[in-house]
Tab-separated table of C-alpha atoms and ligand atoms in Angstrom:
chain	number	residue	atom	x	y	z
A	1	MET	CA	-0.019	-0.033	-0.028
A	2	ASN	CA	1.394	3.332	-1.106
A	3	ILE	CA	0.164	5.492	2.001
A	4	ASN	CA	2.496	8.321	2.708
A	5	ILE	CA	4.702	7.853	-0.216
A	6	ASP	CA	5.836	10.965	-1.891
A	7	LYS	CA	8.539	9.501	-4.148
A	8	PHE	CA	8.896	6.496	-6.430
A	9	PRO	CA	9.474	3.417	-4.220
A	10	GLU	CA	13.103	2.567	-3.543
A	11	ASN	CA	12.868	-0.720	-5.345
A	12	PHE	CA	11.076	0.457	-8.405
A	13	LEU	CA	12.077	-1.319	-11.485
A	14	TRP	CA	13.225	1.200	-14.065
A	15	GLY	CA	14.205	-0.543	-17.378
A	16	GLY	CA	13.247	-0.921	-20.932
A	17	ALA	CA	11.367	-3.329	-23.157
A	18	VAL	CA	11.869	-5.284	-26.262
A	19	ALA	CA	10.350	-8.499	-27.904
A	20	ALA	CA	12.534	-11.168	-29.367
A	21	ASN	CA	10.790	-11.311	-32.747
A	22	GLN	CA	11.453	-7.473	-33.208
A	23	CYS	CA	15.019	-7.489	-32.169
A	24	GLU	CA	16.859	-10.792	-32.049
A	25	GLY	CA	16.955	-11.701	-36.043
A	26	ALA	CA	18.969	-14.962	-36.437
A	27	TRP	CA	15.553	-16.495	-37.402
A	28	ASN	CA	17.090	-19.839	-38.495
A	29	VAL	CA	20.225	-20.040	-36.179
A	30	GLY	CA	20.814	-22.485	-33.350
A	31	GLY	CA	18.079	-24.806	-34.389
A	32	LYS	CA	15.284	-22.124	-34.385
A	33	GLY	CA	12.100	-23.206	-35.951
A	34	ILE	CA	10.090	-20.705	-38.278
A	35	SER	CA	7.772	-18.464	-36.264
A	36	THR	CA	4.505	-16.603	-37.249
A	37	SER	CA	6.586	-13.446	-37.217
A	38	ASP	CA	9.066	-14.889	-39.737
A	39	VAL	CA	6.365	-15.230	-42.339
A	40	THR	CA	5.375	-11.725	-41.843
A	41	THR	CA	6.431	-9.086	-44.395
A	42	ALA	CA	7.137	-5.357	-43.985
A	43	GLY	CA	4.381	-2.774	-44.372
A	44	ALA	CA	4.319	0.914	-43.934
A	45	LEU	CA	1.782	3.518	-42.717
A	46	GLY	CA	-1.351	2.642	-44.667
A	47	VAL	CA	0.156	-0.370	-46.075
A	48	PRO	CA	-0.729	-3.612	-44.285
A	49	ARG	CA	1.863	-6.332	-43.472
A	50	GLU	CA	1.211	-9.714	-45.298
A	51	PHE	CA	1.147	-13.035	-43.646
A	52	THR	CA	2.553	-15.351	-46.413
A	53	ASP	CA	2.097	-19.273	-46.580
A	54	GLY	CA	5.533	-20.026	-45.481
A	55	ILE	CA	8.646	-17.936	-46.458
A	56	LEU	CA	8.522	-16.856	-50.067
A	57	GLU	CA	11.244	-15.857	-52.517
A	58	GLY	CA	11.629	-12.103	-53.109
A	59	LYS	CA	9.676	-11.074	-50.022
A	60	TYR	CA	11.143	-9.049	-47.313
A	61	TYR	CA	10.559	-10.445	-43.723
A	62	PRO	CA	11.890	-7.835	-41.109
A	63	SER	CA	12.201	-10.298	-38.351
A	64	HIS	CA	14.957	-12.434	-40.071
A	65	GLU	CA	17.704	-10.164	-39.185
A	66	ALA	CA	15.814	-7.439	-37.203
A	67	ILE	CA	18.705	-5.608	-35.287
A	68	ASP	CA	20.627	-8.841	-34.812
A	69	PHE	CA	20.315	-8.626	-30.951
A	70	TYR	CA	20.986	-12.381	-30.956
A	71	HIS	CA	24.645	-11.861	-31.719
A	72	ARG	CA	25.098	-8.381	-30.114
A	73	TYR	CA	23.259	-8.636	-26.910
A	74	LYS	CA	26.451	-8.155	-24.715
A	75	GLU	CA	27.184	-4.924	-26.269
A	76	ASP	CA	23.405	-3.827	-26.020
A	77	ILE	CA	23.219	-4.838	-22.293
A	78	ALA	CA	26.356	-3.060	-21.532
A	79	LEU	CA	24.479	0.139	-22.908
A	80	PHE	CA	21.494	-0.713	-20.814
A	81	ALA	CA	23.618	-0.993	-17.741
A	82	GLU	CA	25.274	2.145	-18.633
A	83	MET	CA	21.877	3.877	-18.447
A	84	GLY	CA	21.443	2.121	-14.984
A	85	PHE	CA	18.640	-0.300	-15.996
A	86	LYS	CA	17.256	-2.221	-13.030
A	87	CYS	CA	15.288	-4.592	-15.269
A	88	PHE	CA	15.085	-5.588	-18.923
A	89	ARG	CA	11.821	-6.900	-20.517
A	90	THR	CA	12.307	-9.214	-23.288
A	91	SER	CA	10.461	-12.362	-24.628
A	92	ILE	CA	11.690	-15.853	-25.309
A	93	ALA	CA	11.198	-17.005	-28.890
A	94	TRP	CA	9.165	-20.114	-28.499
A	95	THR	CA	10.553	-21.569	-31.589
A	96	ARG	CA	14.168	-21.571	-30.064
A	97	ILE	CA	12.978	-23.737	-27.484
A	98	PHE	CA	10.375	-25.895	-29.543
A	99	PRO	CA	11.042	-25.315	-33.284
A	100	GLN	CA	7.824	-26.826	-34.553
A	101	GLY	CA	5.885	-26.321	-31.144
A	102	ASP	CA	4.841	-29.936	-30.642
A	103	GLU	CA	8.098	-31.674	-29.879
A	104	LEU	CA	8.386	-33.575	-26.484
A	105	GLU	CA	11.933	-32.439	-26.017
A	106	PRO	CA	13.364	-28.991	-26.011
A	107	ASN	CA	16.128	-27.594	-28.163
A	108	GLU	CA	19.123	-27.397	-25.812
A	109	GLU	CA	20.911	-24.773	-27.993
A	110	GLY	CA	18.027	-22.442	-27.679
A	111	LEU	CA	17.749	-22.876	-23.828
A	112	LYS	CA	21.538	-22.151	-23.646
A	113	TYR	CA	21.258	-18.971	-25.523
A	114	TYR	CA	18.576	-17.542	-22.913
A	115	ASP	CA	20.658	-18.876	-19.979
A	116	ASP	CA	23.612	-16.709	-21.427
A	117	LEU	CA	21.342	-13.685	-22.069
A	118	PHE	CA	19.917	-13.823	-18.593
A	119	ASP	CA	23.321	-14.488	-17.014
A	120	GLU	CA	24.614	-11.352	-18.875
A	121	CYS	CA	21.797	-9.247	-17.490
A	122	LEU	CA	22.315	-10.393	-13.961
A	123	LYS	CA	25.968	-9.837	-14.192
A	124	ASN	CA	25.040	-6.086	-14.922
A	125	GLY	CA	22.628	-5.878	-12.109
A	126	ILE	CA	19.697	-6.077	-14.520
A	127	GLU	CA	16.798	-8.185	-13.617
A	128	PRO	CA	15.289	-9.953	-16.865
A	129	ILE	CA	11.456	-9.686	-17.148
A	130	VAL	CA	10.095	-12.347	-19.588
A	131	THR	CA	7.093	-12.518	-21.833
A	132	ILE	CA	6.551	-15.948	-22.708
A	133	SER	CA	4.764	-15.406	-25.977
A	134	HIS	CA	5.027	-12.005	-27.619
A	135	TYR	CA	3.505	-11.863	-31.011
A	136	GLU	CA	5.095	-14.976	-32.278
A	137	MET	CA	4.676	-18.772	-31.933
A	138	PRO	CA	5.784	-21.806	-33.932
A	139	TYR	CA	4.437	-21.733	-37.500
A	140	GLY	CA	4.361	-25.464	-37.252
A	141	LEU	CA	1.451	-25.191	-34.667
A	142	VAL	CA	-0.425	-22.886	-37.248
A	143	GLU	CA	0.115	-25.366	-40.148
A	144	LYS	CA	-0.639	-28.586	-38.232
A	145	TYR	CA	-3.348	-27.480	-35.757
A	146	GLY	CA	-4.632	-24.199	-37.053
A	147	SER	CA	-3.008	-22.593	-33.918
A	148	TRP	CA	-4.957	-21.700	-30.874
A	149	ARG	CA	-8.318	-22.923	-32.380
A	150	ASP	CA	-7.277	-26.350	-31.266
A	151	ARG	CA	-7.246	-27.190	-27.566
A	152	ARG	CA	-4.138	-29.243	-27.990
A	153	LEU	CA	-2.111	-25.991	-28.016
A	154	VAL	CA	-2.955	-25.630	-24.289
A	155	ASP	CA	-0.713	-28.696	-23.552
A	156	PHE	CA	2.045	-27.457	-25.896
A	157	TYR	CA	2.141	-24.171	-24.254
A	158	VAL	CA	2.229	-25.581	-20.853
A	159	ASN	CA	4.850	-27.894	-21.589
A	160	TYR	CA	7.028	-25.008	-23.055
A	161	CYS	CA	6.424	-23.060	-19.804
A	162	ASN	CA	7.328	-26.155	-17.762
A	163	VAL	CA	10.703	-26.265	-19.492
A	164	ILE	CA	11.359	-22.622	-19.300
A	165	PHE	CA	10.217	-22.052	-15.549
A	166	ASN	CA	12.422	-24.990	-14.478
A	167	ARG	CA	15.352	-23.863	-16.428
A	168	TYR	CA	15.278	-20.185	-15.493
A	169	LYS	CA	13.633	-20.607	-12.108
A	170	ASN	CA	16.713	-18.935	-10.367
A	171	LYS	CA	17.191	-16.177	-12.921
A	172	VAL	CA	13.779	-14.877	-13.799
A	173	LYS	CA	11.098	-13.715	-11.227
A	174	HIS	CA	8.547	-11.603	-13.323
A	175	TRP	CA	6.804	-13.457	-16.181
A	176	MET	CA	3.952	-12.561	-18.314
A	177	THR	CA	1.952	-15.212	-20.226
A	178	PHE	CA	0.679	-13.468	-23.611
A	179	ASN	CA	1.646	-10.195	-24.893
A	180	GLU	CA	-1.529	-7.824	-25.327
A	181	ILE	CA	-3.797	-10.887	-25.174
A	182	ASN	CA	-6.805	-8.659	-25.969
A	183	VAL	CA	-5.312	-7.992	-29.497
A	184	ILE	CA	-6.446	-11.581	-30.733
A	185	THR	CA	-9.759	-9.983	-31.514
A	186	LEU	CA	-8.113	-7.200	-33.753
A	187	HIS	CA	-5.132	-9.100	-35.204
A	188	PRO	CA	-5.857	-12.666	-34.981
A	189	PHE	CA	-2.803	-13.784	-36.851
A	190	MET	CA	0.000	-11.537	-35.458
A	191	SER	CA	-1.421	-12.060	-31.911
A	192	ALA	CA	-2.250	-15.746	-32.082
A	193	GLY	CA	-1.531	-17.319	-35.406
A	194	ILE	CA	-5.002	-17.646	-36.508
A	195	LYS	CA	-6.208	-17.020	-40.116
A	196	ILE	CA	-9.960	-16.487	-40.463
A	197	LYS	CA	-11.289	-18.508	-43.412
A	198	GLU	CA	-13.982	-17.316	-45.647
A	199	ASN	CA	-17.379	-17.925	-44.448
A	200	GLU	CA	-16.270	-18.178	-40.877
A	201	LYS	CA	-17.538	-16.014	-38.085
A	202	LYS	CA	-14.447	-14.327	-36.750
A	203	GLU	CA	-15.880	-13.708	-33.270
A	204	GLN	CA	-16.745	-17.160	-32.877
A	205	VAL	CA	-13.297	-18.402	-33.652
A	206	VAL	CA	-11.217	-15.729	-31.718
A	207	TYR	CA	-13.036	-15.991	-28.540
A	208	GLN	CA	-12.785	-19.689	-28.679
A	209	ALA	CA	-9.084	-19.403	-29.137
A	210	ALA	CA	-8.874	-16.731	-26.438
A	211	HIS	CA	-10.655	-19.223	-24.136
A	212	HIS	CA	-7.746	-21.625	-24.888
A	213	GLN	CA	-5.248	-19.127	-24.057
A	214	PHE	CA	-6.837	-18.386	-20.776
A	215	ILE	CA	-6.887	-21.836	-19.819
A	216	ALA	CA	-3.161	-22.096	-21.000
A	217	SER	CA	-2.371	-18.905	-18.906
A	218	ALA	CA	-4.069	-20.124	-15.991
A	219	LYS	CA	-2.456	-23.308	-15.832
A	220	ALA	CA	0.985	-21.755	-16.416
A	221	VAL	CA	0.479	-19.401	-13.547
A	222	LYS	CA	-0.442	-22.433	-11.202
A	223	LEU	CA	2.537	-24.394	-12.435
A	224	GLY	CA	4.936	-21.575	-12.135
A	225	HIS	CA	4.018	-21.103	-8.455
A	226	GLU	CA	4.547	-24.698	-7.725
A	227	ILE	CA	8.027	-24.584	-9.487
A	228	ASN	CA	8.973	-21.414	-7.487
A	229	PRO	CA	6.516	-19.901	-5.037
A	230	ASP	CA	8.459	-16.410	-5.540
A	231	PHE	CA	7.460	-16.245	-9.110
A	232	LYS	CA	5.259	-13.137	-10.053
A	233	ILE	CA	3.317	-14.066	-13.066
A	234	GLY	CA	1.336	-11.378	-14.660
A	235	CYS	CA	-1.004	-10.900	-17.659
A	236	MET	CA	-0.306	-8.333	-20.346
A	237	LEU	CA	-3.106	-6.186	-21.640
A	238	LEU	CA	-3.039	-3.486	-24.535
A	239	TYR	CA	-4.850	-0.803	-22.323
A	240	PRO	CA	-6.785	1.366	-24.747
A	241	LEU	CA	-8.375	4.019	-22.564
A	242	ALA	CA	-11.415	5.392	-24.577
A	243	TYR	CA	-13.347	8.672	-24.094
A	244	ALA	CA	-16.770	9.211	-25.072
A	245	GLU	CA	-16.835	11.740	-27.896
A	246	THR	CA	-19.249	13.926	-26.108
A	247	CYS	CA	-21.456	13.725	-22.841
A	248	ASN	CA	-24.328	12.302	-25.040
A	249	PRO	CA	-25.233	9.092	-22.983
A	250	ASP	CA	-25.000	7.170	-26.235
A	251	ASP	CA	-21.394	8.099	-26.749
A	252	VAL	CA	-20.722	7.229	-23.052
A	253	LEU	CA	-22.434	3.871	-23.432
A	254	ALA	CA	-20.436	3.102	-26.598
A	255	ALA	CA	-17.113	4.027	-24.792
A	256	ASN	CA	-18.109	1.721	-21.894
A	257	ASN	CA	-18.858	-1.082	-24.363
A	258	PHE	CA	-15.578	-0.544	-26.029
A	259	MET	CA	-13.545	-0.687	-22.638
A	260	ASN	CA	-15.572	-3.916	-21.794
A	261	ARG	CA	-14.477	-5.746	-24.958
A	262	HIS	CA	-10.801	-5.159	-23.576
A	263	TYR	CA	-11.464	-5.596	-19.879
A	264	PHE	CA	-12.737	-9.054	-20.599
A	265	PHE	CA	-9.409	-10.282	-20.978
A	266	SER	CA	-7.872	-8.885	-17.679
A	267	ASP	CA	-11.028	-9.770	-15.784
A	268	VAL	CA	-10.600	-13.445	-16.693
A	269	GLN	CA	-6.970	-13.448	-15.793
A	270	ALA	CA	-7.120	-11.445	-12.641
A	271	LYS	CA	-10.561	-12.517	-11.442
A	272	GLY	CA	-10.484	-15.984	-12.560
A	273	ARG	CA	-13.884	-16.018	-14.206
A	274	TYR	CA	-15.927	-14.881	-17.223
A	275	PRO	CA	-17.519	-11.707	-16.382
A	276	GLN	CA	-21.446	-11.597	-16.638
A	277	TYR	CA	-21.291	-8.624	-19.201
A	278	MET	CA	-19.337	-11.108	-21.589
A	279	LYS	CA	-21.603	-14.011	-21.113
A	280	GLN	CA	-24.402	-11.860	-22.058
A	281	TYR	CA	-22.510	-10.434	-25.069
A	282	PHE	CA	-21.766	-14.091	-26.336
A	283	LYS	CA	-25.351	-15.035	-25.787
A	284	LYS	CA	-26.735	-12.067	-27.732
A	285	ASN	CA	-24.380	-12.677	-30.460
A	286	ASN	CA	-24.749	-16.433	-30.698
A	287	ILE	CA	-21.132	-17.038	-29.769
A	288	GLU	CA	-20.687	-20.444	-28.053
A	289	ILE	CA	-17.555	-21.019	-26.033
A	290	LYS	CA	-16.733	-24.762	-25.560
A	291	MET	CA	-15.675	-25.339	-22.055
A	292	GLU	CA	-14.460	-28.549	-20.355
A	293	ASP	CA	-15.727	-29.531	-16.961
A	294	LYS	CA	-12.718	-28.419	-14.942
A	295	ASP	CA	-12.219	-25.180	-16.914
A	296	GLU	CA	-13.978	-22.934	-14.309
A	297	GLU	CA	-11.791	-24.387	-11.495
A	298	ILE	CA	-8.599	-23.978	-13.711
A	299	LEU	CA	-9.404	-20.282	-14.335
A	300	LYS	CA	-9.952	-19.694	-10.527
A	301	GLU	CA	-6.687	-21.448	-9.514
A	302	GLY	CA	-4.593	-19.538	-12.014
A	303	THR	CA	-5.115	-15.873	-11.404
A	304	VAL	CA	-2.246	-13.480	-12.105
A	305	ASP	CA	-0.067	-11.782	-9.485
A	306	PHE	CA	0.147	-8.324	-11.285
A	307	ILE	CA	-1.277	-6.552	-14.230
A	308	GLY	CA	1.072	-5.886	-16.910
A	309	PHE	CA	-0.051	-3.536	-19.516
A	310	SER	CA	0.983	-1.247	-22.518
A	311	TYR	CA	-0.015	2.335	-22.614
A	312	TYR	CA	0.713	4.641	-25.701
A	313	MET	CA	-2.265	6.872	-26.255
A	314	THR	CA	-6.069	7.144	-25.759
A	315	PHE	CA	-9.042	6.723	-28.158
A	316	VAL	CA	-12.240	8.439	-28.761
A	317	VAL	CA	-15.472	6.669	-29.274
A	318	SER	CA	-18.821	7.574	-30.353
A	319	GLY	CA	-22.230	5.950	-30.510
A	320	GLU	CA	-22.303	6.807	-34.266
A	321	ASN	CA	-18.986	6.420	-35.858
A	322	ASN	CA	-19.962	6.965	-39.479
A	323	GLY	CA	-18.081	9.622	-41.335
A	324	LYS	CA	-16.056	10.668	-38.433
A	325	LYS	CA	-12.360	11.574	-39.032
A	326	LEU	CA	-10.334	8.772	-37.888
A	327	THR	CA	-6.692	8.705	-36.828
A	328	GLY	CA	-4.126	6.131	-36.297
A	329	GLY	CA	-3.608	4.197	-33.161
A	330	ASN	CA	-1.950	1.116	-31.467
A	331	MET	CA	-3.425	-1.811	-33.343
A	332	MET	CA	-6.662	0.106	-34.244
A	333	LYS	CA	-8.018	3.441	-35.273
A	334	GLY	CA	-10.149	5.875	-33.372
A	335	ILE	CA	-11.889	9.323	-33.680
A	336	LYS	CA	-9.525	12.409	-33.537
A	337	ASN	CA	-9.459	14.012	-30.133
A	338	PRO	CA	-9.249	17.910	-30.663
A	339	TYR	CA	-7.447	18.323	-27.478
A	340	LEU	CA	-4.341	16.189	-28.148
A	341	LYS	CA	-1.432	16.221	-30.483
A	342	ALA	CA	-0.571	13.143	-32.409
A	343	SER	CA	2.643	11.457	-33.569
A	344	ASP	CA	3.537	10.967	-37.234
A	345	TRP	CA	1.543	7.655	-37.247
A	346	GLY	CA	-1.454	9.421	-35.842
A	347	TRP	CA	-1.021	8.119	-32.137
A	348	GLN	CA	-2.706	10.699	-29.739
A	349	VAL	CA	-0.310	11.690	-27.046
A	350	ASP	CA	-2.111	11.776	-23.696
A	351	PRO	CA	-0.069	11.809	-20.420
A	352	VAL	CA	-3.077	12.535	-18.180
A	353	GLY	CA	-4.674	9.565	-19.883
A	354	PHE	CA	-1.950	7.659	-18.499
A	355	ARG	CA	-2.770	8.708	-14.898
A	356	ILE	CA	-6.428	7.859	-15.494
A	357	SER	CA	-5.457	4.447	-16.919
A	358	LEU	CA	-3.363	3.541	-13.844
A	359	ASN	CA	-6.201	4.476	-11.551
A	360	ASN	CA	-8.738	2.579	-13.527
A	361	LEU	CA	-6.714	-0.579	-13.539
A	362	TYR	CA	-5.509	-0.414	-9.920
A	363	ASN	CA	-8.875	0.438	-8.618
A	364	ARG	CA	-10.496	-2.429	-10.660
A	365	TYR	CA	-8.107	-5.060	-9.542
A	366	GLU	CA	-6.219	-3.907	-6.605
A	367	ILE	CA	-3.208	-5.885	-7.482
A	368	PRO	CA	0.350	-4.285	-8.397
A	369	LEU	CA	0.610	-2.790	-11.926
A	370	PHE	CA	3.739	-2.972	-14.193
A	371	CYS	CA	3.594	-0.564	-17.234
A	372	VAL	CA	5.721	-2.731	-19.462
A	373	GLU	CA	5.390	-0.564	-22.601
A	374	ASN	CA	5.114	3.136	-23.225
A	375	GLY	CA	6.989	5.313	-25.714
A	376	PHE	CA	6.980	7.653	-28.685
A	377	GLY	CA	7.693	6.324	-32.272
A	378	ALA	CA	9.204	8.923	-34.261
A	379	VAL	CA	11.672	9.399	-37.214
A	380	ASP	CA	15.210	10.292	-35.806
A	381	THR	CA	17.764	12.435	-37.685
A	382	ILE	CA	21.473	12.312	-37.242
A	383	GLU	CA	23.062	15.622	-37.126
A	384	GLU	CA	26.280	16.320	-38.887
A	385	ASP	CA	28.279	15.980	-35.527
A	386	GLY	CA	26.730	12.484	-35.115
A	387	SER	CA	24.300	13.482	-32.386
A	388	ILE	CA	20.613	12.471	-32.180
A	389	ASN	CA	18.588	15.225	-30.574
A	390	ASP	CA	15.263	13.375	-29.783
A	391	ASP	CA	13.861	16.149	-27.522
A	392	TYR	CA	10.257	15.105	-28.644
A	393	ARG	CA	10.823	11.736	-27.110
A	394	ILE	CA	12.119	13.124	-23.866
A	395	ASP	CA	9.140	15.402	-23.837
A	396	TYR	CA	6.759	12.361	-24.115
A	397	LEU	CA	8.542	10.245	-21.448
A	398	LYS	CA	8.836	13.210	-19.197
A	399	GLN	CA	5.219	13.955	-19.150
A	400	HIS	CA	4.218	10.372	-18.777
A	401	ILE	CA	6.648	9.651	-15.888
A	402	SER	CA	5.418	12.827	-14.169
A	403	GLU	CA	1.773	11.526	-14.403
A	404	MET	CA	2.759	8.152	-13.288
A	405	LYS	CA	4.482	9.755	-10.181
A	406	LYS	CA	1.081	11.326	-9.357
A	407	ALA	CA	-0.660	8.033	-9.671
A	408	ILE	CA	1.823	6.647	-7.204
A	409	THR	CA	2.230	9.373	-4.765
A	410	ILE	CA	-1.144	11.232	-4.831
A	411	ASP	CA	-3.622	8.480	-5.865
A	412	GLY	CA	-1.920	5.582	-4.139
A	413	VAL	CA	-1.464	3.267	-7.093
A	414	GLU	CA	0.892	0.296	-6.354
A	415	MET	CA	3.425	-0.129	-9.184
A	416	ILE	CA	6.304	-2.618	-9.754
A	417	GLY	CA	8.113	-0.761	-12.460
A	418	TYR	CA	8.194	0.973	-15.971
A	419	THR	CA	9.897	-0.197	-18.931
A	420	PRO	CA	9.578	2.078	-22.081
A	421	TRP	CA	9.047	0.290	-25.136
A	422	GLY	CA	11.778	-0.271	-27.714
A	423	CYS	CA	14.649	0.972	-25.450
A	424	ILE	CA	16.786	0.190	-28.345
A	425	ASP	CA	15.449	1.030	-31.983
A	426	LEU	CA	13.728	-2.227	-33.475
A	427	ILE	CA	11.226	-3.445	-35.895
A	428	SER	CA	7.704	-1.947	-35.566
A	429	ALA	CA	5.043	-4.516	-34.894
A	430	GLY	CA	2.312	-2.600	-36.476
A	431	THR	CA	4.127	-1.586	-39.792
A	432	GLY	CA	7.326	-3.679	-39.852
A	433	GLU	CA	9.139	-0.400	-40.244
A	434	MET	CA	12.574	0.590	-38.796
A	435	LYS	CA	12.152	4.303	-39.230
A	436	LYS	CA	9.454	4.345	-36.574
A	437	ARG	CA	11.987	4.490	-33.772
A	438	TYR	CA	11.405	4.345	-29.851
A	439	GLY	CA	14.967	3.877	-28.682
A	440	PHE	CA	17.246	5.616	-26.301
A	441	ILE	CA	19.849	3.781	-28.505
A	442	TYR	CA	19.828	4.237	-32.367
A	443	VAL	CA	20.543	1.380	-34.670
A	444	ASP	CA	21.831	2.018	-38.126
A	445	LYS	CA	19.204	0.236	-40.268
A	446	ASP	CA	16.682	1.394	-42.808
A	447	ASN	CA	13.187	0.162	-43.793
A	448	GLU	CA	14.705	-1.977	-46.741
A	449	GLY	CA	17.099	-3.767	-44.432
A	450	ASN	CA	20.217	-1.684	-45.327
A	451	GLY	CA	22.658	-0.475	-42.658
A	452	THR	CA	25.659	-1.212	-40.517
A	453	LEU	CA	23.718	-2.133	-37.425
A	454	GLU	CA	25.942	0.149	-35.544
A	455	ARG	CA	24.574	1.393	-32.162
A	456	ARG	CA	24.707	5.049	-31.110
A	457	ARG	CA	23.426	6.930	-28.054
A	458	LYS	CA	20.722	9.399	-28.532
A	459	LYS	CA	20.037	12.446	-26.314
A	460	SER	CA	17.357	10.578	-24.486
A	461	PHE	CA	19.891	8.098	-23.372
A	462	TYR	CA	21.812	10.576	-21.260
A	463	TRP	CA	18.353	12.068	-20.131
A	464	TYR	CA	17.061	8.481	-18.998
A	465	LYS	CA	20.188	7.715	-17.196
A	466	LYS	CA	19.647	10.667	-14.985
A	467	VAL	CA	15.942	9.801	-14.511
A	468	ILE	CA	17.019	6.137	-13.121
A	469	GLU	CA	19.823	7.570	-11.169
A	470	SER	CA	17.473	9.934	-9.349
A	471	ASN	CA	14.933	7.310	-8.896
A	472	GLY	CA	12.272	9.481	-11.110
A	473	GLU	CA	13.184	12.860	-9.130
A	474	ILE	CA	15.100	14.519	-11.987
A	475	LEU	CA	13.013	14.623	-15.229
B	501	BG6	C1	2.709	-2.961	-28.699
B	501	BG6	C2	3.294	-4.256	-28.993
B	501	BG6	O1	1.315	-3.050	-29.232
B	501	BG6	O2	3.158	-1.807	-29.302
B	501	BG6	C3	4.766	-4.020	-29.380
B	501	BG6	O3	3.435	-5.124	-27.818
B	501	BG6	C4	4.923	-2.993	-30.438
B	501	BG6	O4	5.200	-5.225	-29.844
B	501	BG6	C5	4.410	-1.696	-29.755
B	501	BG6	O5	6.041	-2.993	-31.101
B	501	BG6	C6	4.507	-0.444	-30.669
B	501	BG6	O6	3.954	-0.697	-31.741
B	501	BG6	P1	4.510	-0.237	-33.110
B	501	BG6	O7	3.376	-0.752	-34.117
B	501	BG6	O8	4.959	1.131	-33.169
B	501	BG6	O9	5.656	-1.160	-33.241
């Protein structure tokens, strides 16, 4: 409880976040299998990424090399340590451990890679924070089983968790089961390897697949606690705070309904049961979730220890969306908010919305929050003297940290830590671009895959170092 706290807690985990498929590269090295991200081409703003059937000649797949973190992690972790990171969030590429997904025995070379990576973090005083599946999974499971539509995926996932929990039980404490689990309804392939067939009812398919993920996640939480009672295992939600366009009750109702479609995921994972509003929604929309006898018990026994979430921007919702001017956003579009400025990709910058979000989430669940993604995607320019003066990024982060501090010290929200997204430039998940950069560290690579991959400290690198050094006092 944060009564009488006027500062960030002493043990607050400052750090940065990445995901394996967006930074590691080395897509076919060390016995790694093909993942869903390995068959995803590059797109651009307004040009959707393609999900090809296998790897096709002549197509560009940005995950194949990414920023080659796989080979350069020592150099990169040294830079994170220089900034004073207390933690580093990354994900394990499932296909390094189980190349096809349904093998009985894991790939030792993949396990050894993460041993070395986590040891390197720990050696530098950095706690690894691990997402178990971040927008990638074995493509073999897609081809053979149709991915998460098939309940057998639960066993494959739990087996994968069993292996990594046992292997890293003395190196990793904080885990998250599925990155932005609620994105399954928006981008079923990127999120969960699901391709919707013609004549199929999308909602039926994705909500059934989500049920399988809930069961897998709950089983993993229970298993993890048995393997190491000190484990803290969280969910990970894309938190899309939505405002009603006006005080017209129809707009307010629409915004509430919009939020419920997303709260559904954290409600199941944190409360351990399906909420009534969603049971009702399924009934009204003829969606039938097939459950097994023990499922309710499994969900109840596998509730998460903390709420991991991403926050970048806010949305505006109206009861009548037709003809409204839309703007870009994280994984979906929304109505333009006249009170907010937006990034070049149309994401509306809203620091106060961050404080509201922290309050909403904490008041709803009353378990600790971990903001594991936040940040500003922008084009950076290298000056003649080699410097990169990313004041716009500093400005964004400064305002968000300042609102987070208010949520902690004034509102009493309990938080574990804060890991800005893409602490080193990496491949954008939404567009597959390189030029949409979030990092404190610049990586020399362009959208077509050219560049030396050389790393360079940006102005924000020195700024964030001071933030961490002062435990958030100097912004
Ligand atoms: C989150 C994802 O939605 O947003 C990340 O978890 C992603 O994987 C991040 O990279 C930023 O989105 P984008 O599209 O700018 O890369």
